[in-house]
Structure formats: structure tokens, C-alpha cells
Amino acid sequence: MDLRSISRGIGQFICNQGALSMLNAKLTSFVNPVFLTGQKAYAAFSSFYQSEKDYPCYFYDGSCSHENIEYLANSLPIDCDCIVAIGGGKLIDTAKSVANRLNVEYITVPTLLSTCAAYTPLSIIYQSDGRIKQGEHYERAAYLCLADLDLLVHSPKSYLLDGIGDTLAKWYEANAAVANLTDDVPVFVQAALQMAKLIQQVLLNETDAAIASLTSHQVTPAFKHIVETIIGLGGMVGGLAGRKARVAGAHAIHDGMSQFPQTHQYGHGIKVAYGILVQLAAEKKMTEIEELLPFFTKYQFIHRLQDFGIHENLTEVMQQIAEIACGDGQTFRLAVPNCTVAQVVEAMQYVENL
């Protein structure tokens, strides 16, 4: 069975102030849980969590590569029965892959607002040099996600913008993908599309207030809405829609861009946001691009390859990105069926000249 086609959800999603105060009680369901984290993430987490036991703590190398995943899977205690993943998207994706190899439960504690990784039963795996390698889909979803608003309201703004860019793509990708379905549209996919529209509305209307909350380190309703949207609703769209509408053109452009070292300093969501514009241009939805541009400008989302640090051989770079985006197994064709490399290059050139 293709795991990409299965609709499945998280065990529990708790998104509140002081959510980490529940972690000790939740861990009593396990005999030998371990923490898996990164150095910065663990420092942030420790400011908001009071441990009742001395749990073993392991650190990943920041790569989310198969090499580090295998190393960690071989390093954890043989009697480990739960992994508590504390960190951002790459850390949590690493933990999910390790948990899958060990066949154990995992709990996610996001410390950044950059992706919906804390909610979704899949990982994006990278080469050791930072290029994207593949996606992995798992039968097991998280036992629990604890999104502590007190912790997250102290997270960096750049990662919040990352999460907004990545999550905003849910509407544009799902809308295009569902419109191109030729068979019956399952009710779960219809629900995912409606949820994706809500995501767009929340992000366009409440980002200002959420950023103000983050700047002042004060939890507000708008901040909670954005957290719920990025982590919860963003993850649920893929969980409901499966492969039919989880990702489309914007993420395919991201995957192509990841092959170029100049883009590695920019977050996943910043590249996906650029991909939204390229997808819309390929769909010939120029009016929607015009409607989005003020939002992109206000929050400084990049919409030119040159601003990603690519200054030489621009046409050749576009060609290579387009070849990957349109390649076998990629998802640009969900947005634009039968698209060609030339069409994607033309769309990128249009966006470059905005």
C-alpha cells in the first residue's frame, strides 16, 4: 500500500500556554523514553520545562540525513520505547525516521514555527551536503504534539516567516491539485481544500498581529491562531488529502532550488513561498500574483532568484530547477498537468521580472 494515500492523524495535539507542564505526566505511559534534540532547541526547551526524572538526551547533527538517522538509531538504548523530539523541522523529521526504524512511539515538542513537521507522519531527508534527497512516509503518526505557546512566542521571527511561507502554499497547491483531479473527489480531500482556504485567510489576516506578539513576547489570540494554523491545520491538510493535494508546484520548485548551495542559507518556507509565485505564473493566474505581492513585499519574502544569491548563469539555473520540478516523481504536474520544462522556465522568468 502506498503510504502517501493514507489519511491519518496525530494522537493528541495540545497547543496552549504552559503545555510543557503536561509532559511529565504524559511520559508515565512509557518505561524508557529518551530526548532527541539540538543544542539551541534544548536550551530553549529547558527554560520552560521542569523535569521530574533524568531522561537520556541525544543530539542530532543538524543534517536530517540518512547517515545521522542510522547513527542515532544505533546509538539509542535498545529498550527505548518513546522518542521525545524537541526542536525544529529537521530535528523532528530526524526523530520520526529514527522512531520508524526502531518501531517506537514519538512525541513532538516544536521549538520553532517553521513547518508542520511536528504534526505530519513524514520526513524530508537531505543529502549530507544540504541537497534534498527524498521524502519518507510512515504508518505511525505522533503519539502527542505539545506546542507550548510560552516557549514559541520567544522563538525567532525568521522561522515564523518560514512557517507562514510554507503554510500559505497549502491553499495554492491544494486548490490547483484538486481542480485537476479527473476522478471522484473524496470527502476528506474536499475537507482538506476547505481547510487550506481557511489557512490562507488566517495567514493573510492575522500575520501582523502574530508578529507583534512575537516581538513583544506576549501570547495573544492571533499568535495562537497562527501557531495552530502552521502546525495543526498545515499538517491536517496533508493528513486528510494524502498524495492528492498535500503538495504541488511550490514544493517542487523548492526541491529544485535545494540543489544549489546558494539557497541553503534560506529556510524551507522562504523557498516554498517563491515557488507559490512560480506555480501561479505557470497556471497563468497573474491576478492572484498581483494580489499576493503586497503581502510578499510587506514581510520581505524573496521573489527573485538573484536575491537568493544566484547571480550567474541565471537561465541555466532556471533550466536545472525546472528539470527537477518537472521530473519523475515530482509534484509540479499536480498543479499544471503535462507541464514542460520550458513552461516552468517561462514562469520563473516572469516572476524574476516582477
Coordinates of C-alpha atoms in Angstrom, one line a residue:
M1 CA 0.0 0.0 0.0
D2 CA 1.2 3.5 -0.9
L3 CA 1.5 5.3 2.5
R4 CA 1.2 8.7 0.7
S5 CA -2.5 7.8 0.0
I6 CA -3.5 7.1 3.6
S7 CA -5.4 9.6 5.7
R8 CA -4.2 9.5 9.3
G9 CA -3.8 11.9 12.2
I10 CA -1.9 12.6 15.4
G11 CA -2.7 11.0 18.7
Q12 CA -3.1 14.3 20.6
F13 CA -2.4 17.9 19.7
I14 CA -2.1 20.3 22.7
C15 CA -1.5 23.9 21.9
N16 CA -1.6 26.2 25.0
Q17 CA 0.4 28.3 27.3
G18 CA 2.2 26.1 29.8
A19 CA 1.7 22.9 27.6
L20 CA 5.1 21.6 28.6
S21 CA 3.8 21.2 32.2
M22 CA 1.9 18.2 30.9
L23 CA 5.0 16.4 29.5
N24 CA 6.0 14.6 32.7
A25 CA 2.5 13.1 33.2
K26 CA 2.4 12.0 29.5
L27 CA 5.8 10.2 29.8
T28 CA 4.5 8.0 32.6
S29 CA 2.9 5.9 29.8
F30 CA 6.4 4.8 28.8
V31 CA 9.1 2.9 30.5
N32 CA 12.3 4.2 28.9
P33 CA 11.7 7.4 26.9
V34 CA 14.6 9.4 25.6
F35 CA 15.0 13.0 24.4
L36 CA 16.3 13.8 20.9
T37 CA 17.2 17.4 20.2
G38 CA 19.6 20.0 19.1
Q39 CA 21.8 22.2 21.2
K40 CA 19.9 25.5 20.7
A41 CA 16.5 23.8 20.8
Y42 CA 17.3 22.1 24.1
A43 CA 18.4 25.3 25.7
A44 CA 15.1 27.0 24.7
F45 CA 13.1 24.0 25.9
S46 CA 14.9 23.8 29.2
S47 CA 13.8 27.3 30.1
F48 CA 10.1 26.2 30.1
Y49 CA 10.3 22.6 31.3
Q50 CA 10.9 21.2 34.7
S51 CA 11.9 17.5 34.6
E52 CA 10.9 15.1 37.3
K53 CA 13.4 12.5 36.0
D54 CA 16.8 12.5 34.4
Y55 CA 15.9 11.3 30.9
P56 CA 18.7 10.3 28.5
C57 CA 19.3 13.1 26.0
Y58 CA 20.8 12.6 22.5
F59 CA 21.7 15.3 20.0
Y60 CA 21.5 15.2 16.2
D61 CA 24.0 16.8 13.8
G62 CA 21.6 19.2 12.1
S63 CA 21.5 17.4 8.8
C64 CA 18.4 15.2 8.7
S65 CA 20.4 12.8 6.6
H66 CA 20.2 9.0 6.4
E67 CA 23.8 8.9 7.8
N68 CA 22.8 10.7 11.0
I69 CA 19.5 8.8 11.3
E70 CA 21.3 5.5 11.1
Y71 CA 23.8 6.6 13.7
L72 CA 21.1 7.7 16.1
A73 CA 19.1 4.6 15.6
N74 CA 22.1 2.5 16.5
S75 CA 23.0 4.8 19.5
L76 CA 19.7 4.9 21.4
P77 CA 19.2 2.3 24.2
I78 CA 17.8 -1.0 23.0
D79 CA 14.9 -0.7 25.4
C80 CA 13.9 2.8 24.4
D81 CA 10.1 2.9 23.9
C82 CA 9.5 6.5 23.1
I83 CA 11.4 9.4 21.5
V84 CA 10.7 12.9 22.6
A85 CA 11.6 15.1 19.6
I86 CA 12.5 18.7 20.7
G87 CA 13.3 21.2 18.0
G88 CA 12.5 22.5 14.6
G89 CA 11.6 20.7 11.4
K90 CA 14.8 18.9 10.6
L91 CA 15.2 17.6 14.1
I92 CA 11.6 16.4 14.3
D93 CA 11.9 14.8 10.8
T94 CA 15.1 13.0 12.0
A95 CA 13.3 11.7 15.1
K96 CA 10.3 10.4 13.1
S97 CA 12.7 8.5 10.9
V98 CA 14.6 7.1 13.9
A99 CA 11.3 6.1 15.6
N100 CA 10.2 4.4 12.4
R101 CA 13.4 2.3 12.3
L102 CA 13.1 1.4 16.0
N103 CA 9.3 0.9 15.8
V104 CA 8.6 3.1 18.8
E105 CA 6.2 5.9 19.6
Y106 CA 7.4 9.5 19.4
I107 CA 6.3 12.8 20.9
T108 CA 6.9 16.1 19.2
V109 CA 7.8 19.4 21.0
P110 CA 8.3 22.1 18.4
T111 CA 10.6 25.0 19.4
L112 CA 10.3 26.8 16.1
L113 CA 7.3 27.8 13.9
S114 CA 8.9 27.0 10.6
T115 CA 6.9 23.9 9.4
C116 CA 4.1 21.5 10.2
A117 CA 6.7 18.7 10.8
A118 CA 5.5 18.3 14.4
Y119 CA 2.1 17.1 13.1
T120 CA 2.8 15.1 10.0
P121 CA 3.9 11.4 9.7
L122 CA 6.6 12.1 7.1
S123 CA 10.1 13.3 6.9
I124 CA 12.1 15.2 4.3
I125 CA 15.5 13.6 4.1
Y126 CA 18.6 15.6 2.9
Q127 CA 22.0 14.7 1.5
S128 CA 24.9 15.4 3.8
D129 CA 25.7 18.4 1.6
G130 CA 22.3 20.0 2.1
R131 CA 20.6 18.9 -1.1
I132 CA 17.2 17.3 -0.8
K133 CA 17.2 13.6 -1.2
Q134 CA 13.7 12.1 -0.7
G135 CA 10.5 12.1 1.3
E136 CA 9.7 9.2 3.7
H137 CA 6.1 8.4 4.7
Y138 CA 5.3 6.5 7.9
E139 CA 2.4 4.4 9.2
R140 CA 2.8 5.8 12.7
A141 CA 1.9 9.4 13.4
A142 CA 3.0 11.2 16.6
Y143 CA 1.6 9.9 19.9
L144 CA 1.4 13.6 21.0
C145 CA 2.4 17.1 19.9
L146 CA 2.9 19.6 22.7
A147 CA 3.0 23.1 21.3
D148 CA 3.8 25.4 24.3
L149 CA 2.9 29.0 23.4
D150 CA 5.1 30.4 26.1
L151 CA 8.1 28.8 24.5
L152 CA 7.1 29.5 20.9
V153 CA 6.4 33.2 21.5
H154 CA 10.1 33.5 22.2
S155 CA 11.2 31.8 19.0
P156 CA 12.9 33.7 16.2
K157 CA 10.8 35.8 13.8
S158 CA 12.7 34.4 10.8
Y159 CA 11.4 30.9 11.5
L160 CA 7.8 32.2 11.9
L161 CA 8.1 33.8 8.4
D162 CA 9.4 30.4 7.2
G163 CA 6.3 28.7 8.6
I164 CA 4.0 31.3 7.1
G165 CA 5.5 30.9 3.7
D166 CA 5.4 27.1 3.8
T167 CA 1.8 27.0 5.2
L168 CA 0.5 29.7 2.8
A169 CA 1.3 27.3 -0.1
K170 CA -1.2 24.8 1.3
W171 CA -4.1 26.7 -0.4
Y172 CA -2.5 27.4 -3.7
E173 CA -1.2 23.9 -4.1
A174 CA -4.3 22.1 -2.9
N175 CA -6.6 24.4 -5.0
A176 CA -4.6 23.6 -8.1
A177 CA -4.2 19.9 -7.4
V178 CA -7.9 19.3 -6.6
A179 CA -9.0 21.3 -9.7
N180 CA -7.0 18.9 -11.8
L181 CA -8.4 15.7 -10.3
T182 CA -10.2 13.7 -13.0
D183 CA -11.9 11.1 -10.8
D184 CA -14.3 11.4 -7.8
V185 CA -13.0 13.9 -5.2
P186 CA -13.2 12.1 -1.8
V187 CA -14.9 13.9 1.0
F188 CA -11.6 14.0 3.0
V189 CA -9.9 15.8 0.1
Q190 CA -12.8 18.3 -0.1
A191 CA -12.4 18.9 3.6
A192 CA -8.7 19.4 3.1
L193 CA -9.4 22.0 0.4
Q194 CA -11.8 23.9 2.7
M195 CA -9.2 23.8 5.5
A196 CA -6.5 25.1 3.1
K197 CA -8.7 28.1 2.3
L198 CA -9.1 28.8 6.0
I199 CA -5.3 28.6 6.3
Q200 CA -4.9 31.3 3.6
Q201 CA -7.4 33.6 5.3
V202 CA -5.9 33.2 8.8
L203 CA -2.3 33.9 7.5
L204 CA -3.3 36.9 5.3
N205 CA -5.4 38.5 8.1
E206 CA -3.5 37.7 11.3
T207 CA 0.2 37.6 10.5
D208 CA 0.6 41.3 11.5
A209 CA -0.8 40.7 15.0
A210 CA 1.1 37.5 15.4
I211 CA 4.4 39.1 14.6
A212 CA 3.6 41.9 17.1
S213 CA 3.0 39.2 19.7
L214 CA 6.3 37.5 18.9
T215 CA 8.2 40.8 19.1
S216 CA 6.7 41.7 22.5
H217 CA 6.8 38.0 23.7
Q218 CA 3.2 38.2 24.6
V219 CA 0.8 35.4 23.7
T220 CA -2.4 36.7 22.1
P221 CA -5.3 35.1 20.3
A222 CA -3.8 36.0 16.9
F223 CA -0.5 34.3 17.9
K224 CA -2.3 31.1 19.0
H225 CA -4.3 31.1 15.7
I226 CA -1.1 31.3 13.7
V227 CA 0.6 28.5 15.7
E228 CA -2.5 26.3 15.3
T229 CA -2.6 27.1 11.6
I230 CA 1.1 26.4 10.9
I231 CA 1.5 23.2 12.9
G232 CA -2.0 21.9 13.2
L233 CA -4.0 22.9 10.1
G234 CA -1.0 22.7 7.9
G235 CA -0.4 19.1 9.0
M236 CA -4.1 18.2 8.8
V237 CA -4.3 19.2 5.1
G238 CA -1.8 16.6 4.1
G239 CA -3.3 14.1 6.5
L240 CA -6.7 14.4 5.0
A241 CA -5.8 14.8 1.4
G242 CA -2.8 12.4 1.2
R243 CA -0.9 12.5 -2.1
K244 CA -3.9 14.1 -3.9
A245 CA -3.3 17.5 -2.5
R246 CA -0.5 17.6 0.1
V247 CA 2.0 19.4 -2.1
A248 CA 2.2 20.6 -5.7
G249 CA 4.1 23.1 -7.7
A250 CA 5.5 25.3 -5.0
H251 CA 7.2 22.5 -3.2
A252 CA 8.6 21.1 -6.4
I253 CA 10.3 24.4 -7.1
H254 CA 11.8 24.3 -3.5
D255 CA 13.2 20.8 -4.3
G256 CA 14.8 22.1 -7.4
M257 CA 16.3 25.1 -5.6
S258 CA 17.8 22.9 -2.8
Q259 CA 20.3 21.6 -5.3
F260 CA 22.1 25.0 -5.3
P261 CA 24.3 25.8 -2.3
Q262 CA 23.5 29.5 -2.5
T263 CA 19.9 28.8 -1.4
H264 CA 20.8 26.6 1.7
Q265 CA 21.0 29.6 4.0
Y266 CA 17.3 30.4 3.3
G267 CA 14.6 28.4 5.1
H268 CA 12.3 25.8 3.6
G269 CA 9.3 28.1 3.7
I270 CA 11.1 31.1 2.1
K271 CA 11.8 28.9 -0.9
V272 CA 8.3 27.4 -1.0
A273 CA 6.8 30.9 -0.9
Y274 CA 8.9 31.8 -4.0
G275 CA 7.5 28.5 -5.5
I276 CA 3.9 29.7 -5.0
L277 CA 4.6 32.6 -7.4
V278 CA 6.2 30.3 -9.9
Q279 CA 3.3 27.9 -9.8
L280 CA 0.8 30.7 -10.2
A281 CA 2.7 32.1 -13.1
A282 CA 2.7 28.6 -14.8
E283 CA -1.0 28.4 -14.2
K284 CA -1.4 31.8 -15.8
K285 CA -3.0 33.2 -12.6
M286 CA -1.4 36.6 -12.9
T287 CA -4.2 38.3 -11.0
E288 CA -3.6 36.1 -7.9
I289 CA 0.1 37.0 -8.1
E290 CA -0.7 40.7 -8.1
E291 CA -3.0 40.1 -5.1
L292 CA -0.2 38.3 -3.2
L293 CA 2.7 40.6 -4.0
P294 CA 1.9 43.3 -1.3
F295 CA 1.9 40.5 1.3
F296 CA 5.3 39.3 0.0
T297 CA 6.7 42.8 -0.1
K298 CA 5.5 43.7 3.4
Y299 CA 7.1 40.6 5.0
Q300 CA 10.1 40.6 2.7
F301 CA 9.5 37.2 1.0
I302 CA 12.0 36.8 -1.8
H303 CA 10.6 36.6 -5.3
R304 CA 13.8 36.7 -7.4
L305 CA 16.5 34.1 -7.8
Q306 CA 19.1 36.8 -7.7
D307 CA 18.0 37.7 -4.2
F308 CA 18.7 34.0 -3.2
G309 CA 22.3 34.7 -4.2
I310 CA 22.2 33.2 -7.7
H311 CA 23.7 35.9 -9.9
E312 CA 25.5 33.9 -12.7
N313 CA 24.1 31.7 -15.5
L314 CA 20.5 32.5 -14.4
T315 CA 18.9 30.9 -17.4
E316 CA 20.8 27.7 -16.9
V317 CA 19.9 27.6 -13.2
M318 CA 16.3 28.1 -14.0
Q319 CA 16.5 25.2 -16.5
Q320 CA 18.0 22.9 -13.9
I321 CA 15.4 23.9 -11.3
A322 CA 12.6 23.3 -13.8
E323 CA 14.0 19.9 -14.9
I324 CA 13.9 18.8 -11.3
A325 CA 10.5 20.3 -10.6
C326 CA 9.0 18.5 -13.7
G327 CA 10.9 15.3 -13.2
D328 CA 9.6 11.8 -12.5
G329 CA 8.0 11.6 -9.0
Q330 CA 7.8 15.3 -8.6
T331 CA 4.6 17.2 -7.9
F332 CA 4.6 20.2 -10.3
R333 CA 2.3 18.2 -12.6
L334 CA -0.4 18.1 -9.9
A335 CA -0.7 21.9 -10.4
V336 CA -0.1 22.0 -14.1
P337 CA -0.7 18.7 -15.9
N338 CA 1.6 17.9 -18.8
C339 CA 3.8 21.0 -17.9
T340 CA 7.1 21.2 -19.7
V341 CA 10.5 22.4 -18.5
A342 CA 10.1 25.4 -20.9
Q343 CA 6.8 26.4 -19.3
V344 CA 8.3 26.4 -15.8
V345 CA 11.4 28.4 -17.0
E346 CA 9.0 30.9 -18.6
A347 CA 7.1 31.1 -15.3
M348 CA 10.3 31.7 -13.4
Q349 CA 11.4 34.4 -15.8
Y350 CA 8.0 36.1 -15.3
V351 CA 8.4 36.1 -11.5
E352 CA 12.0 37.3 -11.9
N353 CA 10.8 40.4 -13.7
L354 CA 8.0 41.3 -11.2

